[in-house]
PDB file of C-alpha atoms in Angstrom:
ATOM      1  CA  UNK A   1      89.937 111.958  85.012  1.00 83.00           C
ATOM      2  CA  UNK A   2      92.920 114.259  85.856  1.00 88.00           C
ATOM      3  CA  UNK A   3      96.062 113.122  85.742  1.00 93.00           C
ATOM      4  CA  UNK A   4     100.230 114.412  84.997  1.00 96.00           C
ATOM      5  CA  UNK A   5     102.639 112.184  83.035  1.00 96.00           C
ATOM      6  CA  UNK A   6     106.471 113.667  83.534  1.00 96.00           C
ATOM      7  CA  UNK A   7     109.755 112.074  82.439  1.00 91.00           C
ATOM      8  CA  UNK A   8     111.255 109.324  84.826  1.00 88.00           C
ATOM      9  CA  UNK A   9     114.149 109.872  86.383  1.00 88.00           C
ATOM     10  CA  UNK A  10     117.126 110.187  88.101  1.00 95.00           C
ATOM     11  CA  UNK A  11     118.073 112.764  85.915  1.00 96.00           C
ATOM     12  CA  UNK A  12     121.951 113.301  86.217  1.00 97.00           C
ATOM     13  CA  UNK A  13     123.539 116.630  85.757  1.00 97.00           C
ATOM     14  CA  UNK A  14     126.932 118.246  86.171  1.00 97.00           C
ATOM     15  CA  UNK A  15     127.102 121.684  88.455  1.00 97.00           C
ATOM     16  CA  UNK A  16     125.602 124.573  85.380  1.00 96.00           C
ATOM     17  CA  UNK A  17     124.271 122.309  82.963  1.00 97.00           C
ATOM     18  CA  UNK A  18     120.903 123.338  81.496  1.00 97.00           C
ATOM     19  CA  UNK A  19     117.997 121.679  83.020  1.00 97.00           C
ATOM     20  CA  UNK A  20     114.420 120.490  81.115  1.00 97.00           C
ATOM     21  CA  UNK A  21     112.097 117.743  83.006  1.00 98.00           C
ATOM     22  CA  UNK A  22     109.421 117.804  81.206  1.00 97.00           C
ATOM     23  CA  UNK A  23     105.959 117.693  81.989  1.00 98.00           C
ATOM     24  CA  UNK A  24     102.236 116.802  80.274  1.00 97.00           C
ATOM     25  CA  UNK A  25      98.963 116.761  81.548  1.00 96.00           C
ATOM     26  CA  UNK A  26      95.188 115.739  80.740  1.00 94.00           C
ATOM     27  CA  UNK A  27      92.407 117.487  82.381  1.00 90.00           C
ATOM     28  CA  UNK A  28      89.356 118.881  81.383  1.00 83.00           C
ATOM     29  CA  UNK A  29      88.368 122.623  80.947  1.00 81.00           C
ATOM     30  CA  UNK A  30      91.111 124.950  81.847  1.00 84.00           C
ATOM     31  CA  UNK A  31      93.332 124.020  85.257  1.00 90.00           C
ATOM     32  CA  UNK A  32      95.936 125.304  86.921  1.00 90.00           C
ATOM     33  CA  UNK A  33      99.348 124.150  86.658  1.00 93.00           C
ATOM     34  CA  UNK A  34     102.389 123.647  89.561  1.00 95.00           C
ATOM     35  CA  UNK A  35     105.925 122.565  90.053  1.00 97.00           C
ATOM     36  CA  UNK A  36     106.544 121.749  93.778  1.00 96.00           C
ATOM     37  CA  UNK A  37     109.998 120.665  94.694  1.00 96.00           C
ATOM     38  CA  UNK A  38     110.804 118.261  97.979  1.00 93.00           C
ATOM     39  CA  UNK A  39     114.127 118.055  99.826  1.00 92.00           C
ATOM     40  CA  UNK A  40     115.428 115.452 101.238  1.00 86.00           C
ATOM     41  CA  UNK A  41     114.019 114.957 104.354  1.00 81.00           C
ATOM     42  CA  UNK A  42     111.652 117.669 103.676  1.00 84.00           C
ATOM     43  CA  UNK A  43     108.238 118.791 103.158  1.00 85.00           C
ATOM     44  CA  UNK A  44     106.655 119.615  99.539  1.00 91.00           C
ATOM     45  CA  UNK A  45     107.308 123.294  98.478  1.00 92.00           C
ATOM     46  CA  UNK A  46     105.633 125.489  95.849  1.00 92.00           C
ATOM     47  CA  UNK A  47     108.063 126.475  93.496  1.00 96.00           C
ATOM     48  CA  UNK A  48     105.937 127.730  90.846  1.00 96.00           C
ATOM     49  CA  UNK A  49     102.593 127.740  89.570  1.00 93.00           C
ATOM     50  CA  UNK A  50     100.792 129.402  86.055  1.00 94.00           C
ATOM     51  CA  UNK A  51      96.718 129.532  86.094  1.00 89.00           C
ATOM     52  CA  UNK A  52      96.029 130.286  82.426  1.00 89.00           C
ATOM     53  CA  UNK A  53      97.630 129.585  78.830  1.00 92.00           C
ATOM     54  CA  UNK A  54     100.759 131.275  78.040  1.00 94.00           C
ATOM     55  CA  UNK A  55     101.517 132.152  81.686  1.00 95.00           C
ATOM     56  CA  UNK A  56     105.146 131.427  82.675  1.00 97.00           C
ATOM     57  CA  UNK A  57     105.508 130.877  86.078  1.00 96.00           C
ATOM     58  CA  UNK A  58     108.725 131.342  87.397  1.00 97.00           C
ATOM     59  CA  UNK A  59     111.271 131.025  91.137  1.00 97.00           C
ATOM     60  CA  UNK A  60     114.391 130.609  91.984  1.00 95.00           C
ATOM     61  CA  UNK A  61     116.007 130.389  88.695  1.00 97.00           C
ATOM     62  CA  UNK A  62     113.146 127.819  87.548  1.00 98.00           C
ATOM     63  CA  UNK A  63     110.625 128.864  84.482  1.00 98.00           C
ATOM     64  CA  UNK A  64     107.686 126.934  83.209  1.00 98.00           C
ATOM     65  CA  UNK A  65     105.500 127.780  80.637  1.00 98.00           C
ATOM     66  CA  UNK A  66     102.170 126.597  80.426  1.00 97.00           C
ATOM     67  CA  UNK A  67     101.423 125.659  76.547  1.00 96.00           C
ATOM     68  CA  UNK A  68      97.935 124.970  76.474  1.00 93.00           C
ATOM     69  CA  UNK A  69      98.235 123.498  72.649  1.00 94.00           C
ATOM     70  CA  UNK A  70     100.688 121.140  73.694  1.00 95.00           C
ATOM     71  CA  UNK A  71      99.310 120.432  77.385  1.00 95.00           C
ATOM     72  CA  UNK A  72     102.784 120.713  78.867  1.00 97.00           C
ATOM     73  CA  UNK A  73     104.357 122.015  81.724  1.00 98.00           C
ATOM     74  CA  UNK A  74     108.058 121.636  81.296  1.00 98.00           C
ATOM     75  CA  UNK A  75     110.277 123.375  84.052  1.00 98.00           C
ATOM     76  CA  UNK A  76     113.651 124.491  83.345  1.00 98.00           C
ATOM     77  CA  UNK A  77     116.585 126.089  84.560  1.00 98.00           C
ATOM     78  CA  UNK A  78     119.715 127.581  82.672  1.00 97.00           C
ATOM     79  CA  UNK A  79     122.556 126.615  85.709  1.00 96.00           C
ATOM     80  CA  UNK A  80     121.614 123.921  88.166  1.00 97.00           C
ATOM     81  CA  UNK A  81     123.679 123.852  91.674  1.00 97.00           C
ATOM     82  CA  UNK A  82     123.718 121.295  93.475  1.00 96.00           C
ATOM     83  CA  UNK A  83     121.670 122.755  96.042  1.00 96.00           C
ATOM     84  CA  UNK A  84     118.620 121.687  93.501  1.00 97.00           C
ATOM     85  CA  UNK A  85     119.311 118.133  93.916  1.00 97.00           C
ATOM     86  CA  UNK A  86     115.684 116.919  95.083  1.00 96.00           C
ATOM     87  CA  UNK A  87     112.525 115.564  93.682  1.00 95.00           C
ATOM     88  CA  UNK A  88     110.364 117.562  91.472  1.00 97.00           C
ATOM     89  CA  UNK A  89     106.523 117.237  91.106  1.00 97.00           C
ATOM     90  CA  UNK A  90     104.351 118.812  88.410  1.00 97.00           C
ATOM     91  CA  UNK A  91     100.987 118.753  89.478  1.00 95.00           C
ATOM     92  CA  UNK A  92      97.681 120.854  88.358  1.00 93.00           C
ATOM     93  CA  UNK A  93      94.408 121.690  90.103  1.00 88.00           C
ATOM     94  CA  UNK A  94      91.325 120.961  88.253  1.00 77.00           C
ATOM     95  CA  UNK A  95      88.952 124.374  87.317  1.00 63.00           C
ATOM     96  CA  UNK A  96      86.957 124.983  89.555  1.00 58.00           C
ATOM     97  CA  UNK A  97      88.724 122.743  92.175  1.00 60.00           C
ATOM     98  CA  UNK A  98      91.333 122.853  95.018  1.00 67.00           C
ATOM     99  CA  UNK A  99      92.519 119.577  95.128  1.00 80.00           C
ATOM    100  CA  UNK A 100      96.084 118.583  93.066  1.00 89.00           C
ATOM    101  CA  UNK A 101      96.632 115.882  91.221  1.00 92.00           C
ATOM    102  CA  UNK A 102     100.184 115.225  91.305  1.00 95.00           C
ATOM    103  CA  UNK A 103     102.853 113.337  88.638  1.00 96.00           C
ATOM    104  CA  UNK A 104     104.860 110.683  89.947  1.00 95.00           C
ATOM    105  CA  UNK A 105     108.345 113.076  90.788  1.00 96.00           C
ATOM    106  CA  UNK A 106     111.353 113.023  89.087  1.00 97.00           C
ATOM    107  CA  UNK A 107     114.523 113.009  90.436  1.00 96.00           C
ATOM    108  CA  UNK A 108     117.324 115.657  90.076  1.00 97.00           C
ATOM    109  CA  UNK A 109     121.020 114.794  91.059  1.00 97.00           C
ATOM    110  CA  UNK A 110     123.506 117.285  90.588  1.00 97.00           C
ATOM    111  CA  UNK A 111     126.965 117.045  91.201  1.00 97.00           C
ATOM    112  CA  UNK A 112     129.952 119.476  91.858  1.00 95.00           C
TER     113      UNK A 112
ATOM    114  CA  UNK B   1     105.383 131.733 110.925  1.00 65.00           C
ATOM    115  CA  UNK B   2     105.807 127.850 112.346  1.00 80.00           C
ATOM    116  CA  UNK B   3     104.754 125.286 109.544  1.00 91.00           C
ATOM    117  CA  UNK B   4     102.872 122.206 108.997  1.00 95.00           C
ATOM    118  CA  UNK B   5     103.483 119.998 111.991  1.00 95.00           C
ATOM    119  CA  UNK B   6     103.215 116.034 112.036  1.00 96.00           C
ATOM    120  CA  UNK B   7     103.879 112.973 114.485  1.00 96.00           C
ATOM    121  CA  UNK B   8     105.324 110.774 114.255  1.00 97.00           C
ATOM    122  CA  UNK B   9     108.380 110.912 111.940  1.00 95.00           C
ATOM    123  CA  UNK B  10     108.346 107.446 111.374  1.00 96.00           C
ATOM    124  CA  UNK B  11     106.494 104.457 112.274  1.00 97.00           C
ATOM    125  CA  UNK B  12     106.829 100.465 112.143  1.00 98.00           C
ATOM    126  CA  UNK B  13     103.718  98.357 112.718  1.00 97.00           C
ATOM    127  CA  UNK B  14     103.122  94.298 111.823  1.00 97.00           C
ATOM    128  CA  UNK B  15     100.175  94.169 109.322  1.00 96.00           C
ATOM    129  CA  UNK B  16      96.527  94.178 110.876  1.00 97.00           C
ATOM    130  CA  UNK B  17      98.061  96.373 113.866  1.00 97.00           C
ATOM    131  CA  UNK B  18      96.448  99.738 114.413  1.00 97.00           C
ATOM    132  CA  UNK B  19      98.078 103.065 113.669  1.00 98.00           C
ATOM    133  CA  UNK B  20      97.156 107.273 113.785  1.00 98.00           C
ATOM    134  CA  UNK B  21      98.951 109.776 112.638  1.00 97.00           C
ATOM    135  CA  UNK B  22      99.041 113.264 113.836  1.00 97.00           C
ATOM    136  CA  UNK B  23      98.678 116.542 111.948  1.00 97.00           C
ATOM    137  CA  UNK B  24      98.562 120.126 113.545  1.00 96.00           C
ATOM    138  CA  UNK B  25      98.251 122.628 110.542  1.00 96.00           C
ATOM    139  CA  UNK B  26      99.508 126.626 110.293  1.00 94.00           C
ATOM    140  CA  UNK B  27      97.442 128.379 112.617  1.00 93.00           C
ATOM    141  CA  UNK B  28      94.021 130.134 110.588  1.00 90.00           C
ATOM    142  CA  UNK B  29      94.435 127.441 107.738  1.00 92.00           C
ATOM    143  CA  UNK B  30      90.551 126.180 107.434  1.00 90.00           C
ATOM    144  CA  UNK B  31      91.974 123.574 105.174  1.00 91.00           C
ATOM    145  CA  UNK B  32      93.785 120.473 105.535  1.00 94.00           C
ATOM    146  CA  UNK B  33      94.714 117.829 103.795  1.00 94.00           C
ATOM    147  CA  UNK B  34      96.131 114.140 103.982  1.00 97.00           C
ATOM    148  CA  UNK B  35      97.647 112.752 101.080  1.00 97.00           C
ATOM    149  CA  UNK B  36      99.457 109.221 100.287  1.00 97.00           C
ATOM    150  CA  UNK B  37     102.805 108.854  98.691  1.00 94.00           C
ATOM    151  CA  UNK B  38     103.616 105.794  97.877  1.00 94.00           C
ATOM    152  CA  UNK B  39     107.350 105.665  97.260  1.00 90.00           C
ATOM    153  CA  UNK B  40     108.358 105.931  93.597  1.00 87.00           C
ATOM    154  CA  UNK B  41     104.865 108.105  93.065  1.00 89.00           C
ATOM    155  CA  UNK B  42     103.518 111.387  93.429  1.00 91.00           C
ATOM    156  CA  UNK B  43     100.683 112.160  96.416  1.00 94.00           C
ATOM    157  CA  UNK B  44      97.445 111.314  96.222  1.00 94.00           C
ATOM    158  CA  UNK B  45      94.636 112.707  98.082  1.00 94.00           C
ATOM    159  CA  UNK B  46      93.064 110.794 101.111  1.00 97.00           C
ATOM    160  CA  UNK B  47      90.912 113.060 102.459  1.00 95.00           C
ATOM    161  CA  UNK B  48      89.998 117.088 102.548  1.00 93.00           C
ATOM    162  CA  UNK B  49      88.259 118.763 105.855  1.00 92.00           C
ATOM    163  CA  UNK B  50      87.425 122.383 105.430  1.00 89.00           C
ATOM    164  CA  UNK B  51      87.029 123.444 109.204  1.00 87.00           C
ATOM    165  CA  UNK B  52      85.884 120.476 110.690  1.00 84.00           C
ATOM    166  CA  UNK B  53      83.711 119.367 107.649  1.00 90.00           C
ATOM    167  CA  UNK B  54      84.861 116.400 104.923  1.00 92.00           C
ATOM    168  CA  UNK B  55      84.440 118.289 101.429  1.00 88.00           C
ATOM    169  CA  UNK B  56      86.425 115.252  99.732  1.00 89.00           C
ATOM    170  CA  UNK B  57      86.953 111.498 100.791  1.00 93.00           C
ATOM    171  CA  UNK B  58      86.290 109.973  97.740  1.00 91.00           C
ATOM    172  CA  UNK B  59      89.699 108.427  97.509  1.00 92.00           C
ATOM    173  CA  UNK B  60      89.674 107.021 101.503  1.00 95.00           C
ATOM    174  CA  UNK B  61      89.893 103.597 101.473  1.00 94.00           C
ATOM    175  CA  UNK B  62      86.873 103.523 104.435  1.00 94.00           C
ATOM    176  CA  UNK B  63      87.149 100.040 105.451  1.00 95.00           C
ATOM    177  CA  UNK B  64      89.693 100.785 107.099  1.00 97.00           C
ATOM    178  CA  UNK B  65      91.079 104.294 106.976  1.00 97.00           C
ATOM    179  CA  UNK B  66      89.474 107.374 108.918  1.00 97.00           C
ATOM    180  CA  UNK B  67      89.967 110.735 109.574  1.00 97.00           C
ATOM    181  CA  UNK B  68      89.012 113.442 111.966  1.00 95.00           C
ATOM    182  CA  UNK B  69      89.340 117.388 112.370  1.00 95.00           C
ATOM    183  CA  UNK B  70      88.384 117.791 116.201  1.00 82.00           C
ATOM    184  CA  UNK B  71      87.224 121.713 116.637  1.00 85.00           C
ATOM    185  CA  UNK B  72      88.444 122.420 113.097  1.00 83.00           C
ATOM    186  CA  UNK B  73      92.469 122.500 113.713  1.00 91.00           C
ATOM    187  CA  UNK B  74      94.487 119.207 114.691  1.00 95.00           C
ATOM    188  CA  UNK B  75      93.376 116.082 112.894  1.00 97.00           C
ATOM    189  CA  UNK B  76      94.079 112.564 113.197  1.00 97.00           C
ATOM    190  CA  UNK B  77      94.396 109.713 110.254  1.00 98.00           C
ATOM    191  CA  UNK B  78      94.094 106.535 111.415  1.00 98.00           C
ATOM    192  CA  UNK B  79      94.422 103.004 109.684  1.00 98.00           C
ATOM    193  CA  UNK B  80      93.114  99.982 111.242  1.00 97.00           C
ATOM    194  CA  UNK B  81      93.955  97.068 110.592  1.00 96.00           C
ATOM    195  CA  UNK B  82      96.984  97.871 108.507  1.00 97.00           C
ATOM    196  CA  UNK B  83      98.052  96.575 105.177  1.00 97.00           C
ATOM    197  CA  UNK B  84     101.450  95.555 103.833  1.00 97.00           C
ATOM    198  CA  UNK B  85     100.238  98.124 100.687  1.00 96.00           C
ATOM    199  CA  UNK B  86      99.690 100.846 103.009  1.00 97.00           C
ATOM    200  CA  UNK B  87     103.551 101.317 103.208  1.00 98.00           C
ATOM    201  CA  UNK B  88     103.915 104.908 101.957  1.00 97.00           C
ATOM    202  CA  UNK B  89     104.784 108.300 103.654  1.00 96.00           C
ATOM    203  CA  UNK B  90     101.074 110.278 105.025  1.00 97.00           C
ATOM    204  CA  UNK B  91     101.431 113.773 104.265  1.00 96.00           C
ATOM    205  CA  UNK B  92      99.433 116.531 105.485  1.00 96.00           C
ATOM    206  CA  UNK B  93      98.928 119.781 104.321  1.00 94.00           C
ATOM    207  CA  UNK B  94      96.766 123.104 104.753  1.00 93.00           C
ATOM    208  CA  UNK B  95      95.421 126.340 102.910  1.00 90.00           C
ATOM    209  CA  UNK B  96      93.611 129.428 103.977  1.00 86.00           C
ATOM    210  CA  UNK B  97      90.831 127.785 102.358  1.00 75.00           C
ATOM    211  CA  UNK B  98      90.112 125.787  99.250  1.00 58.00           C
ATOM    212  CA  UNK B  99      86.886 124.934  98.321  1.00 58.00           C
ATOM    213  CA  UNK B 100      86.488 126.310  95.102  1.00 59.00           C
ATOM    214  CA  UNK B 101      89.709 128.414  94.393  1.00 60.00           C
ATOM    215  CA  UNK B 102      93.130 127.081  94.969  1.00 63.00           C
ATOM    216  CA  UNK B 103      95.527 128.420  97.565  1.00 77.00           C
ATOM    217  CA  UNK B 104      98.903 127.247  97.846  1.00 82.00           C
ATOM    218  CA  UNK B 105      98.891 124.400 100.150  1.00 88.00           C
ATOM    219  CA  UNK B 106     101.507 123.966 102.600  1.00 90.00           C
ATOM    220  CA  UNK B 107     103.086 120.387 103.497  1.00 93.00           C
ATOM    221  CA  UNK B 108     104.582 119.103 106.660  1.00 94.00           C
ATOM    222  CA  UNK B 109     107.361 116.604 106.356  1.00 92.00           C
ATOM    223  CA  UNK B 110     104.976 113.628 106.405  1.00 94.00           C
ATOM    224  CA  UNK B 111     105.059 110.156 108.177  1.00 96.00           C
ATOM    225  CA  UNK B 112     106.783 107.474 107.237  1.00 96.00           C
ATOM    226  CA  UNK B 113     104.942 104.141 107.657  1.00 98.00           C
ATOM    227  CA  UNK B 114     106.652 100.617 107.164  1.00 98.00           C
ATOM    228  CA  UNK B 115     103.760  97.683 107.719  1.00 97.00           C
ATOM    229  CA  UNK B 116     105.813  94.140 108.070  1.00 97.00           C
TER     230      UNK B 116
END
């Protein structure tokens, strides 16, 4: 079936550092591919989303390209604030499906 | 445009008690969802109504979880009798629809549930 590996974190950053959490996925056919971000105390957001190879989805400062030869997903960002501390989930949405199949989150702590 | 809204926040129940959650999606969503986040992972889908109708329960654990989408708007998840492994935070969510294209689904904060 579906499914979304992406790195474990915490992943620790200083206030500007450049930020990759990368992202792989295995799913038949052709899906589509997401990067929601929660908040603490939040709901899941959408923060981006590419539906075909070689898209790059992009929000807020965030990119993601999705490499179809690789199967990755990886988001990145050139300057994190710490307004991005939060958990990020890469997820895709099998063709020809709406349902998501989500990674396990990985956790972004910046600090000042 | 209000959001996705759900009751309660947070719950505590001793295991084999009886609990429902509460989910009242954006208004004109046909959609909704209710996933299961187990802390430390990412959601996984329960359940999918599209109006009133299931289109996915594959992953509801029936013995003892059910849903329902009264009139095709507010729906209630409800676990009886609860597990110590149900621990986990419900979320809901809706679309415009969803069948067989995807439209961004929006979340509501979800419920935190803590079985003793």
């Amino acid at each position: 079936g579906d499914s979304v590996t992406q790195m474990e974190g915490p992943v620790t950053l200083s206030e500007e550092a450049f930020l990759t959490i990368n992202c792989t996925y295995t799913a038949t056919g052709y899906p589509s591919l997401f990067w929601y971000v929660q908040y603490p105390g939040e709901g899941l957001q959408l923060l981006l989303k590419a539906t075909k190879a070689d898209d790059k989805g992009s929000n807020k400062g965030f990119e993601a390209t999705y490499r179809k030869e690789t199967t990755s997903f990886h988001l990145e960002k050139g300057s994190v604030q710490v307004s991005d501390s939060a958990v990020y989930f890469c997820a895709l949405s099998g063709a020809g499906y709406s349902t998501l199949t989500f990674g396990k989150g990985t956790m972004l702590l910046v600090s000042p | 445009e209000a959001g996705v809204a759900q009751s309660p926040r947070y719950k505590i129940i001793e295991k084999r008690q009886s609990v429902a959650f509460w989910c009242n999606p954006i208004s004109g969503h046909a959609t909704l969802y209710w996933y299961q986040q187990i802390l430390g992972q990412g959601p996984k889908l329960l359940i999918q109504f599209q109006n009133n109708g299931v289109v996915d329960d594959s992953q509801l654990p029936k013995d003892r979880f059910s849903a329902e989408r009264l009139k095709g708007v507010d729906s209630t998840l409800k676990i009886q009798p609860a597990k110590l492994e149900d621990s986990a935070v419900y979320l809901c969510a809706s679309s415009l629809r969803g069948r067989d294209t995807f439209y961004e689904q929006y979340f509501g904060p979800g419920t935190r549930l803590t079985v003793t």
